[in-house]
PDB file of C-alpha atoms in Angstrom:
ATOM      1  CA  MET J   1      26.853  77.317 120.235  1.00 69.00           C
ATOM      2  CA  VAL J   2      28.244  76.705 117.026  1.00 64.00           C
ATOM      3  CA  ALA J   3      26.523  73.858 115.043  1.00 71.00           C
ATOM      4  CA  PRO J   4      28.265  70.776 114.349  1.00 76.00           C
ATOM      5  CA  ASN J   5      29.136  69.014 110.399  1.00 79.00           C
ATOM      6  CA  PHE J   6      26.114  66.899 110.182  1.00 91.00           C
ATOM      7  CA  PHE J   7      27.513  65.076 107.473  1.00 91.00           C
ATOM      8  CA  GLY J   8      24.657  62.833 105.489  1.00 95.00           C
ATOM      9  CA  ASN J   9      21.949  63.936 107.727  1.00 97.00           C
ATOM     10  CA  ARG J  10      18.704  62.997 105.282  1.00 98.00           C
ATOM     11  CA  THR J  11      17.028  66.785 106.083  1.00 98.00           C
ATOM     12  CA  LEU J  12      20.335  68.990 105.459  1.00 98.00           C
ATOM     13  CA  ASP J  13      21.155  67.554 102.571  1.00 98.00           C
ATOM     14  CA  ILE J  14      17.686  67.715 100.430  1.00 98.00           C
ATOM     15  CA  LEU J  15      17.402  71.162 101.777  1.00 98.00           C
ATOM     16  CA  SER J  16      21.613  72.216 100.753  1.00 98.00           C
ATOM     17  CA  LYS J  17      20.723  70.968  97.355  1.00 98.00           C
ATOM     18  CA  ALA J  18      17.549  72.483  97.078  1.00 98.00           C
ATOM     19  CA  GLU J  19      19.478  75.472  97.747  1.00 98.00           C
ATOM     20  CA  ARG J  20      22.457  75.422  95.357  1.00 97.00           C
ATOM     21  CA  GLU J  21      19.848  74.337  92.586  1.00 98.00           C
ATOM     22  CA  GLY J  22      17.002  77.601  93.605  1.00 98.00           C
ATOM     23  CA  TYR J  23      13.994  74.917  94.077  1.00 98.00           C
ATOM     24  CA  GLY J  24      11.706  74.099  96.958  1.00 98.00           C
ATOM     25  CA  VAL J  25      11.055  71.235  99.113  1.00 98.00           C
ATOM     26  CA  LEU J  26       8.056  70.228 100.090  1.00 98.00           C
ATOM     27  CA  ALA J  27       7.714  69.664 103.763  1.00 98.00           C
ATOM     28  CA  GLN J  28       3.808  67.930 104.258  1.00 98.00           C
ATOM     29  CA  VAL J  29       2.150  67.551 107.335  1.00 98.00           C
ATOM     30  CA  CYS J  30       1.076  63.893 107.949  1.00 98.00           C
ATOM     31  CA  TYR J  31      -1.260  62.964 110.374  1.00 97.00           C
ATOM     32  CA  ASP J  32      -2.025  58.849 110.273  1.00 97.00           C
ATOM     33  CA  ALA J  33       0.198  56.217 108.009  1.00 98.00           C
ATOM     34  CA  GLY J  34      -2.551  56.661 105.025  1.00 97.00           C
ATOM     35  CA  MET J  35      -0.905  60.536 104.594  1.00 98.00           C
ATOM     36  CA  ALA J  36       2.154  59.216 105.045  1.00 98.00           C
ATOM     37  CA  ILE J  37       2.151  55.994 102.314  1.00 98.00           C
ATOM     38  CA  ALA J  38       0.150  58.872  99.618  1.00 98.00           C
ATOM     39  CA  PHE J  39       3.337  61.220 100.473  1.00 98.00           C
ATOM     40  CA  VAL J  40       5.899  58.856  99.723  1.00 98.00           C
ATOM     41  CA  GLN J  41       4.036  57.600  96.921  1.00 98.00           C
ATOM     42  CA  ALA J  42       3.907  61.246  95.037  1.00 98.00           C
ATOM     43  CA  ALA J  43       7.472  61.698  95.682  1.00 98.00           C
ATOM     44  CA  GLU J  44       8.549  58.450  94.081  1.00 98.00           C
ATOM     45  CA  ARG J  45       6.418  59.250  91.069  1.00 98.00           C
ATOM     46  CA  CYS J  46       7.388  62.694  90.258  1.00 98.00           C
ATOM     47  CA  ARG J  47      11.149  62.237  91.625  1.00 98.00           C
ATOM     48  CA  SER J  48      11.621  64.915  93.782  1.00 98.00           C
ATOM     49  CA  PRO J  49      12.801  64.754  97.585  1.00 98.00           C
ATOM     50  CA  ALA J  50      10.780  65.578 100.074  1.00 98.00           C
ATOM     51  CA  ILE J  51      10.511  65.955 103.888  1.00 99.00           C
ATOM     52  CA  LEU J  52       7.542  64.568 106.326  1.00 98.00           C
ATOM     53  CA  MET J  53       6.260  66.000 108.821  1.00 98.00           C
ATOM     54  CA  LEU J  54       4.613  64.949 112.194  1.00 98.00           C
ATOM     55  CA  PHE J  55       2.935  67.262 114.585  1.00 96.00           C
ATOM     56  CA  PRO J  56       3.832  66.688 118.050  1.00 96.00           C
ATOM     57  CA  ILE J  57       0.012  66.286 119.074  1.00 96.00           C
ATOM     58  CA  THR J  58       0.640  63.320 116.596  1.00 97.00           C
ATOM     59  CA  LEU J  59       4.162  62.200 117.857  1.00 98.00           C
ATOM     60  CA  ALA J  60       2.226  62.067 121.202  1.00 97.00           C
ATOM     61  CA  TYR J  61      -0.652  59.744 120.072  1.00 97.00           C
ATOM     62  CA  GLY J  62       1.497  57.125 117.845  1.00 98.00           C
ATOM     63  CA  LYS J  63       4.966  57.445 119.901  1.00 98.00           C
ATOM     64  CA  GLY J  64       7.899  54.985 119.095  1.00 98.00           C
ATOM     65  CA  PRO J  65       5.803  52.453 116.516  1.00 98.00           C
ATOM     66  CA  PHE J  66       4.259  55.468 114.177  1.00 98.00           C
ATOM     67  CA  LEU J  67       7.610  57.495 113.938  1.00 98.00           C
ATOM     68  CA  ARG J  68       9.269  54.373 113.092  1.00 98.00           C
ATOM     69  CA  PHE J  69       6.879  53.062 110.501  1.00 98.00           C
ATOM     70  CA  CYS J  70       7.070  56.993 108.924  1.00 98.00           C
ATOM     71  CA  LEU J  71      11.596  57.008 109.285  1.00 98.00           C
ATOM     72  CA  ASP J  72      10.746  53.076 107.468  1.00 98.00           C
ATOM     73  CA  LEU J  73       8.380  54.481 104.898  1.00 98.00           C
ATOM     74  CA  ALA J  74      10.614  57.330 104.289  1.00 98.00           C
ATOM     75  CA  HIS J  75      14.569  55.671 104.566  1.00 98.00           C
ATOM     76  CA  GLN J  76      13.196  52.959 101.940  1.00 98.00           C
ATOM     77  CA  ALA J  77      11.447  55.230  99.521  1.00 98.00           C
ATOM     78  CA  SER J  78      13.430  55.227  95.885  1.00 98.00           C
ATOM     79  CA  VAL J  79      13.811  59.273  96.287  1.00 98.00           C
ATOM     80  CA  PRO J  80      15.322  61.126  99.128  1.00 98.00           C
ATOM     81  CA  ILE J  81      12.858  61.898 102.171  1.00 98.00           C
ATOM     82  CA  ALA J  82      13.652  63.044 105.770  1.00 98.00           C
ATOM     83  CA  VAL J  83      11.494  63.185 108.561  1.00 99.00           C
ATOM     84  CA  HIS J  84      10.799  66.315 110.804  1.00 98.00           C
ATOM     85  CA  LEU J  85       9.449  67.073 114.112  1.00 98.00           C
ATOM     86  CA  ASP J  86       7.505  70.101 113.581  1.00 96.00           C
ATOM     87  CA  HIS J  87       6.841  73.376 116.199  1.00 92.00           C
ATOM     88  CA  ALA J  88       7.650  71.081 119.208  1.00 94.00           C
ATOM     89  CA  THR J  89       6.900  74.042 122.008  1.00 91.00           C
ATOM     90  CA  ASP J  90       6.283  72.056 125.116  1.00 93.00           C
ATOM     91  CA  PRO J  91       8.566  70.268 126.792  1.00 95.00           C
ATOM     92  CA  GLU J  92       7.196  66.509 127.122  1.00 97.00           C
ATOM     93  CA  HIS J  93       7.195  66.607 123.589  1.00 96.00           C
ATOM     94  CA  ILE J  94      10.480  67.558 123.464  1.00 97.00           C
ATOM     95  CA  GLU J  95      11.753  64.976 125.580  1.00 98.00           C
ATOM     96  CA  LEU J  96       9.339  62.169 123.857  1.00 98.00           C
ATOM     97  CA  ALA J  97      11.861  62.758 120.732  1.00 98.00           C
ATOM     98  CA  PHE J  98      15.209  62.587 123.000  1.00 98.00           C
ATOM     99  CA  SER J  99      13.554  59.565 124.816  1.00 98.00           C
ATOM    100  CA  LEU J 100      12.746  57.825 121.098  1.00 98.00           C
ATOM    101  CA  ALA J 101      16.026  58.829 120.191  1.00 98.00           C
ATOM    102  CA  GLU J 102      18.290  57.523 122.299  1.00 98.00           C
ATOM    103  CA  GLN J 103      16.300  54.114 121.952  1.00 98.00           C
ATOM    104  CA  GLY J 104      17.488  54.017 118.298  1.00 98.00           C
ATOM    105  CA  ILE J 105      14.047  55.969 116.617  1.00 98.00           C
ATOM    106  CA  ALA J 106      15.082  59.218 115.945  1.00 98.00           C
ATOM    107  CA  PHE J 107      13.967  62.109 113.471  1.00 98.00           C
ATOM    108  CA  ASP J 108      16.141  63.505 110.491  1.00 98.00           C
ATOM    109  CA  SER J 109      15.484  67.414 112.398  1.00 98.00           C
ATOM    110  CA  ILE J 110      13.231  68.673 114.398  1.00 98.00           C
ATOM    111  CA  MET J 111      11.831  72.728 115.443  1.00 96.00           C
ATOM    112  CA  VAL J 112      12.554  73.438 118.506  1.00 95.00           C
ATOM    113  CA  ASP J 113       9.801  76.277 119.114  1.00 88.00           C
ATOM    114  CA  ALA J 114      10.260  79.300 121.348  1.00 85.00           C
ATOM    115  CA  SER J 115       8.969  81.763 119.671  1.00 80.00           C
ATOM    116  CA  HIS J 116       5.995  82.507 122.329  1.00 81.00           C
ATOM    117  CA  ALA J 117       9.197  84.200 124.181  1.00 80.00           C
ATOM    118  CA  GLU J 118       8.690  87.938 125.204  1.00 81.00           C
ATOM    119  CA  THR J 119      12.243  88.561 123.879  1.00 84.00           C
ATOM    120  CA  ASP J 120      15.157  87.102 121.315  1.00 82.00           C
ATOM    121  CA  GLU J 121      17.678  86.394 124.248  1.00 88.00           C
ATOM    122  CA  GLU J 122      14.545  84.551 125.927  1.00 92.00           C
ATOM    123  CA  ASN J 123      13.971  82.633 123.330  1.00 88.00           C
ATOM    124  CA  ILE J 124      17.338  81.750 123.054  1.00 90.00           C
ATOM    125  CA  ASN J 125      17.675  80.847 126.469  1.00 92.00           C
ATOM    126  CA  LEU J 126      14.017  78.541 126.209  1.00 93.00           C
ATOM    127  CA  ALA J 127      15.631  77.064 123.117  1.00 94.00           C
ATOM    128  CA  ARG J 128      19.560  76.633 123.432  1.00 94.00           C
ATOM    129  CA  PRO J 129      20.172  73.896 126.017  1.00 95.00           C
ATOM    130  CA  TYR J 130      17.253  71.758 124.128  1.00 96.00           C
ATOM    131  CA  ILE J 131      19.302  72.221 120.771  1.00 96.00           C
ATOM    132  CA  GLY J 132      22.250  71.228 122.592  1.00 95.00           C
ATOM    133  CA  ARG J 133      21.196  67.651 123.468  1.00 96.00           C
ATOM    134  CA  ALA J 134      19.456  67.297 120.069  1.00 97.00           C
ATOM    135  CA  TYR J 135      22.777  67.903 118.537  1.00 96.00           C
ATOM    136  CA  LYS J 136      24.315  64.904 121.303  1.00 96.00           C
ATOM    137  CA  LEU J 137      21.657  62.618 119.872  1.00 97.00           C
ATOM    138  CA  GLY J 138      22.899  63.759 115.710  1.00 96.00           C
ATOM    139  CA  ILE J 139      19.774  65.536 115.300  1.00 97.00           C
ATOM    140  CA  PRO J 140      19.957  69.355 113.826  1.00 97.00           C
ATOM    141  CA  VAL J 141      17.248  71.890 114.897  1.00 97.00           C
ATOM    142  CA  GLU J 142      15.061  74.286 113.054  1.00 96.00           C
ATOM    143  CA  VAL J 143      13.877  77.541 114.754  1.00 95.00           C
ATOM    144  CA  GLU J 144      12.017  80.887 114.310  1.00 90.00           C
ATOM    145  CA  LEU J 145      13.057  84.081 114.811  1.00 86.00           C
ATOM    146  CA  GLY J 146      10.423  86.392 115.046  1.00 80.00           C
ATOM    147  CA  ARG J 147       6.656  84.961 115.770  1.00 69.00           C
ATOM    148  CA  LEU J 148       3.497  84.029 113.148  1.00 71.00           C
ATOM    149  CA  GLU J 149      -0.012  84.739 114.862  1.00 63.00           C
ATOM    150  CA  GLY J 150      -1.622  82.036 114.645  1.00 52.00           C
ATOM    151  CA  GLY J 151      -2.103  78.238 115.607  1.00 50.00           C
ATOM    152  CA  GLU J 152      -3.362  74.770 114.443  1.00 54.00           C
ATOM    153  CA  ALA J 153      -3.531  71.342 115.243  1.00 55.00           C
ATOM    154  CA  GLY J 154      -2.941  71.197 118.196  1.00 50.00           C
ATOM    155  CA  LEU J 155      -0.431  74.034 117.896  1.00 49.00           C
ATOM    156  CA  ARG J 156       0.106  77.146 120.736  1.00 47.00           C
ATOM    157  CA  MET J 157      -2.716  80.071 119.545  1.00 44.00           C
ATOM    158  CA  ILE J 158      -0.301  83.257 119.144  1.00 48.00           C
ATOM    159  CA  SER J 159      -2.143  86.507 119.054  1.00 45.00           C
ATOM    160  CA  ASP J 160       0.902  89.217 118.547  1.00 52.00           C
ATOM    161  CA  ALA J 161       2.724  88.468 115.462  1.00 70.00           C
ATOM    162  CA  LYS J 162       6.387  90.315 115.541  1.00 79.00           C
ATOM    163  CA  LEU J 163       8.132  90.401 112.111  1.00 89.00           C
ATOM    164  CA  THR J 164      11.730  88.921 112.082  1.00 91.00           C
ATOM    165  CA  ASP J 165      15.049  91.661 112.256  1.00 92.00           C
ATOM    166  CA  PRO J 166      16.993  90.036 109.483  1.00 94.00           C
ATOM    167  CA  GLU J 167      19.671  92.682 111.687  1.00 93.00           C
ATOM    168  CA  LYS J 168      19.437  90.841 114.661  1.00 92.00           C
ATOM    169  CA  ALA J 169      19.583  87.064 112.401  1.00 94.00           C
ATOM    170  CA  GLU J 170      23.394  85.813 113.142  1.00 94.00           C
ATOM    171  CA  VAL J 171      23.292  87.348 116.667  1.00 93.00           C
ATOM    172  CA  TYR J 172      20.368  84.836 116.871  1.00 92.00           C
ATOM    173  CA  MET J 173      21.720  81.868 114.872  1.00 94.00           C
ATOM    174  CA  GLU J 174      24.822  81.927 116.800  1.00 93.00           C
ATOM    175  CA  GLY J 175      22.981  81.847 120.133  1.00 93.00           C
ATOM    176  CA  THR J 176      21.499  79.090 119.769  1.00 93.00           C
ATOM    177  CA  GLY J 177      23.642  77.211 117.113  1.00 93.00           C
ATOM    178  CA  ALA J 178      20.443  76.392 115.133  1.00 95.00           C
ATOM    179  CA  SER J 179      20.884  74.566 111.750  1.00 97.00           C
ATOM    180  CA  ILE J 180      17.183  76.127 109.658  1.00 97.00           C
ATOM    181  CA  LEU J 181      15.699  78.804 110.389  1.00 97.00           C
ATOM    182  CA  ALA J 182      11.725  79.844 109.853  1.00 94.00           C
ATOM    183  CA  PRO J 183      11.418  83.672 109.596  1.00 93.00           C
ATOM    184  CA  SER J 184       8.518  85.686 110.664  1.00 91.00           C
ATOM    185  CA  ILE J 185       7.467  88.095 107.137  1.00 93.00           C
ATOM    186  CA  GLY J 186       4.264  88.798 107.873  1.00 87.00           C
ATOM    187  CA  ASN J 187       2.985  84.927 107.271  1.00 86.00           C
ATOM    188  CA  LEU J 188       0.487  82.715 109.763  1.00 81.00           C
ATOM    189  CA  HIS J 189      -0.834  80.015 110.634  1.00 70.00           C
ATOM    190  CA  GLY J 190      -4.079  79.251 109.850  1.00 74.00           C
ATOM    191  CA  THR J 191      -6.399  80.945 107.612  1.00 75.00           C
ATOM    192  CA  TYR J 192      -5.643  84.544 106.159  1.00 72.00           C
ATOM    193  CA  LEU J 193      -8.360  86.394 106.748  1.00 73.00           C
ATOM    194  CA  ASN J 194      -6.796  89.235 104.553  1.00 78.00           C
ATOM    195  CA  PRO J 195      -4.350  88.991 101.938  1.00 82.00           C
ATOM    196  CA  PRO J 196      -1.203  88.238 102.285  1.00 82.00           C
ATOM    197  CA  ASN J 197       1.253  91.179 103.228  1.00 88.00           C
ATOM    198  CA  PHE J 198       4.804  88.839 102.445  1.00 92.00           C
ATOM    199  CA  ARG J 199       7.776  91.118 103.297  1.00 94.00           C
ATOM    200  CA  GLN J 200       9.866  89.726 100.480  1.00 95.00           C
ATOM    201  CA  HIS J 201      13.014  91.933 101.156  1.00 96.00           C
ATOM    202  CA  ILE J 202      13.083  90.318 105.001  1.00 96.00           C
ATOM    203  CA  LEU J 203      13.960  87.208 102.696  1.00 97.00           C
ATOM    204  CA  VAL J 204      16.499  88.533 100.624  1.00 97.00           C
ATOM    205  CA  LYS J 205      18.097  89.871 103.399  1.00 97.00           C
ATOM    206  CA  LEU J 206      18.414  86.505 105.677  1.00 97.00           C
ATOM    207  CA  TYR J 207      19.532  84.623 102.194  1.00 98.00           C
ATOM    208  CA  LYS J 208      22.602  86.700 101.141  1.00 97.00           C
ATOM    209  CA  ALA J 209      23.543  86.698 105.013  1.00 97.00           C
ATOM    210  CA  PHE J 210      23.144  83.097 105.332  1.00 97.00           C
ATOM    211  CA  LYS J 211      23.228  81.584 101.935  1.00 97.00           C
ATOM    212  CA  GLY J 212      25.454  77.939 102.522  1.00 96.00           C
ATOM    213  CA  ARG J 213      25.422  78.067 105.810  1.00 96.00           C
ATOM    214  CA  ILE J 214      21.163  77.888 107.075  1.00 97.00           C
ATOM    215  CA  PRO J 215      18.422  76.449 105.108  1.00 98.00           C
ATOM    216  CA  LEU J 216      15.108  78.984 105.315  1.00 98.00           C
ATOM    217  CA  CYS J 217      12.024  77.907 106.100  1.00 97.00           C
ATOM    218  CA  LEU J 218       8.477  79.239 104.930  1.00 96.00           C
ATOM    219  CA  HIS J 219       5.377  78.170 107.273  1.00 94.00           C
ATOM    220  CA  GLY J 220       1.828  79.542 107.143  1.00 89.00           C
ATOM    221  CA  THR J 221       1.054  78.404 103.653  1.00 91.00           C
ATOM    222  CA  ASP J 222      -2.456  77.458 103.913  1.00 89.00           C
ATOM    223  CA  GLY J 223      -4.076  79.453 100.796  1.00 88.00           C
ATOM    224  CA  LEU J 224      -1.927  81.611  99.384  1.00 93.00           C
ATOM    225  CA  PRO J 225      -1.254  81.867  95.715  1.00 94.00           C
ATOM    226  CA  ASP J 226       1.255  80.212  93.756  1.00 97.00           C
ATOM    227  CA  GLU J 227       2.795  83.151  92.700  1.00 96.00           C
ATOM    228  CA  ILE J 228       3.788  83.653  96.513  1.00 96.00           C
ATOM    229  CA  PHE J 229       5.938  80.351  96.679  1.00 97.00           C
ATOM    230  CA  VAL J 230       7.374  80.809  93.487  1.00 98.00           C
ATOM    231  CA  GLN J 231       9.299  83.818  94.686  1.00 97.00           C
ATOM    232  CA  CYS J 232       9.628  82.677  98.408  1.00 97.00           C
ATOM    233  CA  ILE J 233      11.833  80.485  96.598  1.00 98.00           C
ATOM    234  CA  ARG J 234      12.983  83.022  94.136  1.00 98.00           C
ATOM    235  CA  ASN J 235      14.083  84.711  97.346  1.00 98.00           C
ATOM    236  CA  GLY J 236      16.232  81.717  98.982  1.00 98.00           C
ATOM    237  CA  VAL J 237      13.576  79.516 100.586  1.00 98.00           C
ATOM    238  CA  SER J 238      14.608  76.248 100.226  1.00 98.00           C
ATOM    239  CA  LYS J 239      12.095  74.741 102.391  1.00 98.00           C
ATOM    240  CA  ILE J 240       8.631  74.968 102.443  1.00 98.00           C
ATOM    241  CA  ASN J 241       5.768  73.901 105.350  1.00 97.00           C
ATOM    242  CA  MET J 242       2.331  72.287 104.366  1.00 96.00           C
ATOM    243  CA  ASN J 243      -0.673  71.330 106.565  1.00 95.00           C
ATOM    244  CA  SER J 244      -4.377  72.007 104.790  1.00 94.00           C
ATOM    245  CA  TRP J 245      -3.418  72.083 101.428  1.00 96.00           C
ATOM    246  CA  ALA J 246      -3.276  68.124 101.184  1.00 97.00           C
ATOM    247  CA  ARG J 247      -4.938  67.228 104.049  1.00 97.00           C
ATOM    248  CA  ASP J 248      -8.492  68.327 103.708  1.00 97.00           C
ATOM    249  CA  PRO J 249      -8.807  67.061 100.674  1.00 98.00           C
ATOM    250  CA  TYR J 250      -7.958  63.584 101.940  1.00 98.00           C
ATOM    251  CA  ALA J 251     -10.591  64.067 104.803  1.00 98.00           C
ATOM    252  CA  LYS J 252     -13.252  64.911 102.874  1.00 98.00           C
ATOM    253  CA  THR J 253     -12.747  62.511 100.232  1.00 98.00           C
ATOM    254  CA  LEU J 254     -12.485  59.629 102.644  1.00 98.00           C
ATOM    255  CA  ARG J 255     -16.055  60.533 104.362  1.00 97.00           C
ATOM    256  CA  GLU J 256     -17.650  60.907 101.282  1.00 97.00           C
ATOM    257  CA  HIS J 257     -16.675  57.573  99.926  1.00 97.00           C
ATOM    258  CA  LEU J 258     -17.269  55.764 103.238  1.00 97.00           C
ATOM    259  CA  SER J 259     -21.009  56.287 102.358  1.00 94.00           C
ATOM    260  CA  THR J 260     -21.022  54.196  99.085  1.00 95.00           C
ATOM    261  CA  LYS J 261     -17.731  52.053  98.637  1.00 97.00           C
ATOM    262  CA  SER J 262     -15.590  49.962 101.278  1.00 97.00           C
ATOM    263  CA  PHE J 263     -13.581  51.136 103.498  1.00 97.00           C
ATOM    264  CA  PRO J 264      -9.854  49.996 101.454  1.00 97.00           C
ATOM    265  CA  GLU J 265     -12.061  52.039  98.073  1.00 98.00           C
ATOM    266  CA  ALA J 266     -12.374  54.841  99.805  1.00 98.00           C
ATOM    267  CA  GLN J 267      -8.936  54.650 101.836  1.00 97.00           C
ATOM    268  CA  GLU J 268      -7.336  54.257  98.333  1.00 97.00           C
ATOM    269  CA  ALA J 269      -9.910  57.316  96.934  1.00 98.00           C
ATOM    270  CA  ALA J 270      -8.463  59.136  99.655  1.00 98.00           C
ATOM    271  CA  THR J 271      -4.748  58.484  99.361  1.00 98.00           C
ATOM    272  CA  GLU J 272      -4.956  59.065  95.670  1.00 98.00           C
ATOM    273  CA  ALA J 273      -6.325  62.313  96.557  1.00 98.00           C
ATOM    274  CA  PHE J 274      -3.693  63.261  99.277  1.00 98.00           C
ATOM    275  CA  ALA J 275      -1.005  62.469  96.685  1.00 98.00           C
ATOM    276  CA  SER J 276      -2.622  64.301  93.633  1.00 98.00           C
ATOM    277  CA  VAL J 277      -2.476  67.643  96.168  1.00 98.00           C
ATOM    278  CA  CYS J 278       1.567  67.280  96.731  1.00 98.00           C
ATOM    279  CA  GLU J 279       2.116  66.350  92.932  1.00 98.00           C
ATOM    280  CA  ARG J 280       0.811  69.467  92.302  1.00 98.00           C
ATOM    281  CA  PHE J 281       3.126  71.438  94.977  1.00 98.00           C
ATOM    282  CA  PHE J 282       6.384  69.212  94.111  1.00 98.00           C
ATOM    283  CA  ILE J 283       6.239  70.598  90.101  1.00 98.00           C
ATOM    284  CA  LEU J 284       5.524  74.171  91.281  1.00 98.00           C
ATOM    285  CA  PHE J 285       8.308  74.494  93.829  1.00 98.00           C
ATOM    286  CA  GLY J 286      10.614  73.106  91.153  1.00 98.00           C
ATOM    287  CA  SER J 287      12.225  69.936  93.058  1.00 98.00           C
ATOM    288  CA  ALA J 288       9.883  67.027  90.569  1.00 98.00           C
ATOM    289  CA  GLY J 289      13.163  65.502  88.716  1.00 98.00           C
ATOM    290  CA  LYS J 290      15.427  66.899  91.315  1.00 98.00           C
ATOM    291  CA  ALA J 291      15.601  62.933  93.132  1.00 97.00           C
ATOM    292  CA  PRO J 292      19.252  61.554  91.992  1.00 89.00           C
ATOM    293  CA  THR J 293      18.504  58.594  89.719  1.00 79.00           C
TER     294      THR J 293
END
């Protein structure tokens, strides 16, 4: 299956520019309105493109009204911001996203995650029907080749990681028809109990094969040192997913300030804590100042 030409799609336009110019795009998970507002404010202050992500558990909680809020917030920003559904694994979550798209409340992109499959062939067979339906709705799809260990925030817990085989990547992407690839290079979801061992040579080979056609996405970024981010971007990654880096300071600040301040004051402090973390990564990834003027 060949991916259609998603001319003007926000996610793909943002990532294509990042790949051409050699910087990374922060794709940050947001769980509530405060986080979403903080993320957009940070992107605007840094003049950076960005991707606002929702986990399926958040979509199931807020449904159409919350997705519409995030889409309006992102699309009305003064910098390019897309809204992406991350790790859609369970059929009910994918069906919810499709149902909302049919009502005119559509993500700019989604991840159909079939990486729990035992084989690449099973992965393709599970993902392909959903990808075909997504394309009819005008939504490009990200997929994971290989399997990341770990789990977080309502995602499936995976205990047996499988590295991406670059030699199989072309067949896999053609088989699924997907538009974005998230490889397994030694990264994992959740906390690294041992120093990360990223196989950068996998990224190098994938980037050589897909440059200009299929953007690469890095998952499993909690607690990584700055130099790994920089190396991954240099080796071809353009979308960098993040979860707890900004989430945890937001929750900690809100909790601490509620004991002594009013709710609006506590929320403002938490918003700033979240935004400050995002700003640091916009600068580190090289995307600050890259939004069109």
